[in-house]
Amino acid sequence: MITVHGLLGVPGDGLRAAVSHADRVVAGSRQLDALDVPAARRIRLGAPRLAAELVADLPPEADVVVIASGDPLFFGVVRALRLHGLRPRVIPAPSSIATAFAAVGLPWDDAVVVSAHGRPLATAANLARAHPKVAVLTSADNGLRELAAALAGQDRWYVLAERLGEPEERVRVLDGTAAATTEPSEPNVVLVLAARPDEPDAAWAGVIAGPDRAPRPQVSAAAAVAFARLLPEPGELVWATGELGADVAALAAWAGAAIDRDATIPRRAAAPVADVVVAGTADVLDGVSPRAAVLTGRVPEPLPAGYHWTGESVAGLLLTTGVRA
Ligand SMILES: C[S@@+](CC[C@H](N)C(=O)[O-])C[C@H]1O[C@@H](n2cnc3c(N)ncnc32)[C@H](O)[C@@H]1O
């Protein structure tokens, strides 16, 4: 039998008892040490995929206890176990995200949750540019300071929730300047907010979990086609300049992407780089390699390499679309 126990903070008596009887205990080194698990019964939980492989190789009659942080069904190890055909019993703890929002008394059914744990930070930063309430699962290299640096110039507040459930638990509300220079302790989650948590709640439709969409924009036919060629999505950054810039920006914002209407800004060192570009001229692509671009002005010959380029005329405007090869 495999039982996955969620844990946020200090193990309770039930978990200690389960660990003492288990044939194998799968957990992070800190938990294995804290629970005094003998070396012969330990499986260290690093990458969930590898731990799942080891668990799948154990005899079916083995009593296996897996300890995972927070809710193991939410950005947790159970997905990897299920991929190996395993169907464990799950005893969840509250997620670190739910606990961080609870610490500041803020509803989070309208939030976006994103993981920067072992992943590039850009998706989280772009989501936090585009949405007013974003919760980030962090890692030591991709956390509070990196987010604050990527969001410099944006009006954002940060809730840093460190070591939730542990005696050292600490929850702080920081402005952008403080966030950029605060050294967090691990593990932590960061809530990036457009308003301080004690300010009144923004309107929310209350139907689908996640942020409300912007109103559907009315746009030109050429902008609609440009948008369809680019299909920006949440977590991406769109540079939108030139004749179609405003309309495509409105559509991209509706789709949940982050927008930069001044494509000169990202060229500065350390500034975010676009995933998608709509621009009047090709020189905006100098030195950057977005996923896709639509150009509306006269295009140079040859066009930048590394793209499949196509041209089409929409309502009298020539759209030149490049999709990275
Ligand atoms: C792989 S995710 C697992 C999330 C987990 N399933 C949950 O529901 O909280 C690991 C991340 O969760 C967050 N986390 C886990 N335990 C935490 C704690 N005690 N305090 C604050 N954040 C925690 C950290 O951002 C950490 O990098």
PDB file of C-alpha atoms and ligand atoms in Angstrom, residues 7-9 30 48 68-77 93-98 115 117 119 136-140 161-166 185-190, ligand 1:
ATOM      1  CA  LEU A   7       2.852  17.952   5.209  1.00  0.00           C
ATOM      2  CA  LEU A   8       3.161  21.642   5.803  1.00  0.00           C
ATOM      3  CA  GLY A   9       5.532  22.183   8.656  1.00  0.00           C
ATOM      4  CA  ARG A  30      15.077  17.309   5.834  1.00  0.00           C
ATOM      5  CA  PRO A  48       9.209  13.301  -8.470  1.00  0.00           C
ATOM      6  CA  ALA A  68       5.187  15.585   0.150  1.00  0.00           C
ATOM      7  CA  SER A  69       4.736  19.253   0.889  1.00  0.00           C
ATOM      8  CA  GLY A  70       1.285  20.790   1.205  1.00  0.00           C
ATOM      9  CA  ASP A  71      -1.396  19.215  -0.962  1.00  0.00           C
ATOM     10  CA  PRO A  72       0.319  16.363  -2.873  1.00  0.00           C
ATOM     11  CA  LEU A  73      -2.395  16.630  -5.559  1.00  0.00           C
ATOM     12  CA  PHE A  74      -1.507  20.239  -6.324  1.00  0.00           C
ATOM     13  CA  PHE A  75       1.865  20.625  -8.057  1.00  0.00           C
ATOM     14  CA  GLY A  76       2.724  17.456  -6.179  1.00  0.00           C
ATOM     15  CA  VAL A  77       4.155  13.963  -6.410  1.00  0.00           C
ATOM     16  CA  ALA A  93      -2.361  18.944   4.095  1.00  0.00           C
ATOM     17  CA  PRO A  94      -3.356  22.489   3.128  1.00  0.00           C
ATOM     18  CA  SER A  95      -1.395  23.751   0.167  1.00  0.00           C
ATOM     19  CA  SER A  96       1.332  26.314   0.819  1.00  0.00           C
ATOM     20  CA  ILE A  97      -0.554  28.586  -1.579  1.00  0.00           C
ATOM     21  CA  ALA A  98      -3.837  28.346   0.366  1.00  0.00           C
ATOM     22  CA  SER A 115       5.351  27.240 -10.475  1.00  0.00           C
ATOM     23  CA  HIS A 117      10.140  25.628  -8.938  1.00  0.00           C
ATOM     24  CA  ARG A 119      11.477  26.213 -14.126  1.00  0.00           C
ATOM     25  CA  VAL A 136       4.286  31.691  -7.216  1.00  0.00           C
ATOM     26  CA  LEU A 137       5.790  28.424  -6.015  1.00  0.00           C
ATOM     27  CA  THR A 138       9.422  29.446  -5.825  1.00  0.00           C
ATOM     28  CA  SER A 139      12.860  27.899  -5.633  1.00  0.00           C
ATOM     29  CA  ALA A 140      16.118  29.280  -4.255  1.00  0.00           C
ATOM     30  CA  ALA A 161       5.362  33.431   3.093  1.00  0.00           C
ATOM     31  CA  GLU A 162       8.337  31.508   4.455  1.00  0.00           C
ATOM     32  CA  ARG A 163       8.505  28.089   6.119  1.00  0.00           C
ATOM     33  CA  LEU A 164       4.772  27.830   6.574  1.00  0.00           C
ATOM     34  CA  GLY A 165       3.673  25.559   9.403  1.00  0.00           C
ATOM     35  CA  GLU A 166       7.148  25.497  10.927  1.00  0.00           C
ATOM     36  CA  SER A 185      14.413  31.618   3.711  1.00  0.00           C
ATOM     37  CA  GLU A 186      13.414  28.374   2.011  1.00  0.00           C
ATOM     38  CA  PRO A 187      10.875  27.065   1.337  1.00  0.00           C
ATOM     39  CA  ASN A 188       8.609  29.972   0.568  1.00  0.00           C
ATOM     40  CA  VAL A 189       5.806  31.076  -1.684  1.00  0.00           C
ATOM     41  CA  VAL A 190       5.372  34.580  -3.053  1.00  0.00           C
TER      42      VAL A 190
HETATM   43  C1  LIG B   1       6.790  21.138  -5.723  1.00  0.00           C
HETATM   44  S1  LIG B   1       5.977  22.479  -4.969  1.00  0.00           S
HETATM   45  C2  LIG B   1       4.846  21.621  -3.995  1.00  0.00           C
HETATM   46  C3  LIG B   1       3.643  22.447  -3.603  1.00  0.00           C
HETATM   47  C4  LIG B   1       2.742  21.693  -2.638  1.00  0.00           C
HETATM   48  N1  LIG B   1       2.126  20.567  -3.252  1.00  0.00           N
HETATM   49  C5  LIG B   1       1.694  22.582  -2.011  1.00  0.00           C
HETATM   50  O1  LIG B   1       0.507  22.332  -2.169  1.00  0.00           O
HETATM   51  O2  LIG B   1       2.094  23.539  -1.325  1.00  0.00           O
HETATM   52  C6  LIG B   1       7.209  22.966  -3.821  1.00  0.00           C
HETATM   53  C7  LIG B   1       7.047  24.422  -3.455  1.00  0.00           C
HETATM   54  O3  LIG B   1       6.002  24.573  -2.507  1.00  0.00           O
HETATM   55  C8  LIG B   1       6.288  25.676  -1.669  1.00  0.00           C
HETATM   56  N2  LIG B   1       6.330  25.208  -0.273  1.00  0.00           N
HETATM   57  C9  LIG B   1       6.367  23.926   0.134  1.00  0.00           C
HETATM   58  N3  LIG B   1       6.372  23.872   1.473  1.00  0.00           N
HETATM   59  C10 LIG B   1       6.344  25.145   1.935  1.00  0.00           C
HETATM   60  C11 LIG B   1       6.327  25.740   3.215  1.00  0.00           C
HETATM   61  N4  LIG B   1       6.353  25.000   4.329  1.00  0.00           N
HETATM   62  N5  LIG B   1       6.302  27.082   3.298  1.00  0.00           N
HETATM   63  C12 LIG B   1       6.267  27.841   2.184  1.00  0.00           C
HETATM   64  N6  LIG B   1       6.283  27.323   0.941  1.00  0.00           N
HETATM   65  C13 LIG B   1       6.312  25.996   0.815  1.00  0.00           C
HETATM   66  C14 LIG B   1       7.637  26.233  -2.094  1.00  0.00           C
HETATM   67  O4  LIG B   1       7.422  27.278  -3.025  1.00  0.00           O
HETATM   68  C15 LIG B   1       8.246  25.037  -2.772  1.00  0.00           C
HETATM   69  O5  LIG B   1       9.248  25.391  -3.681  1.00  0.00           O
END
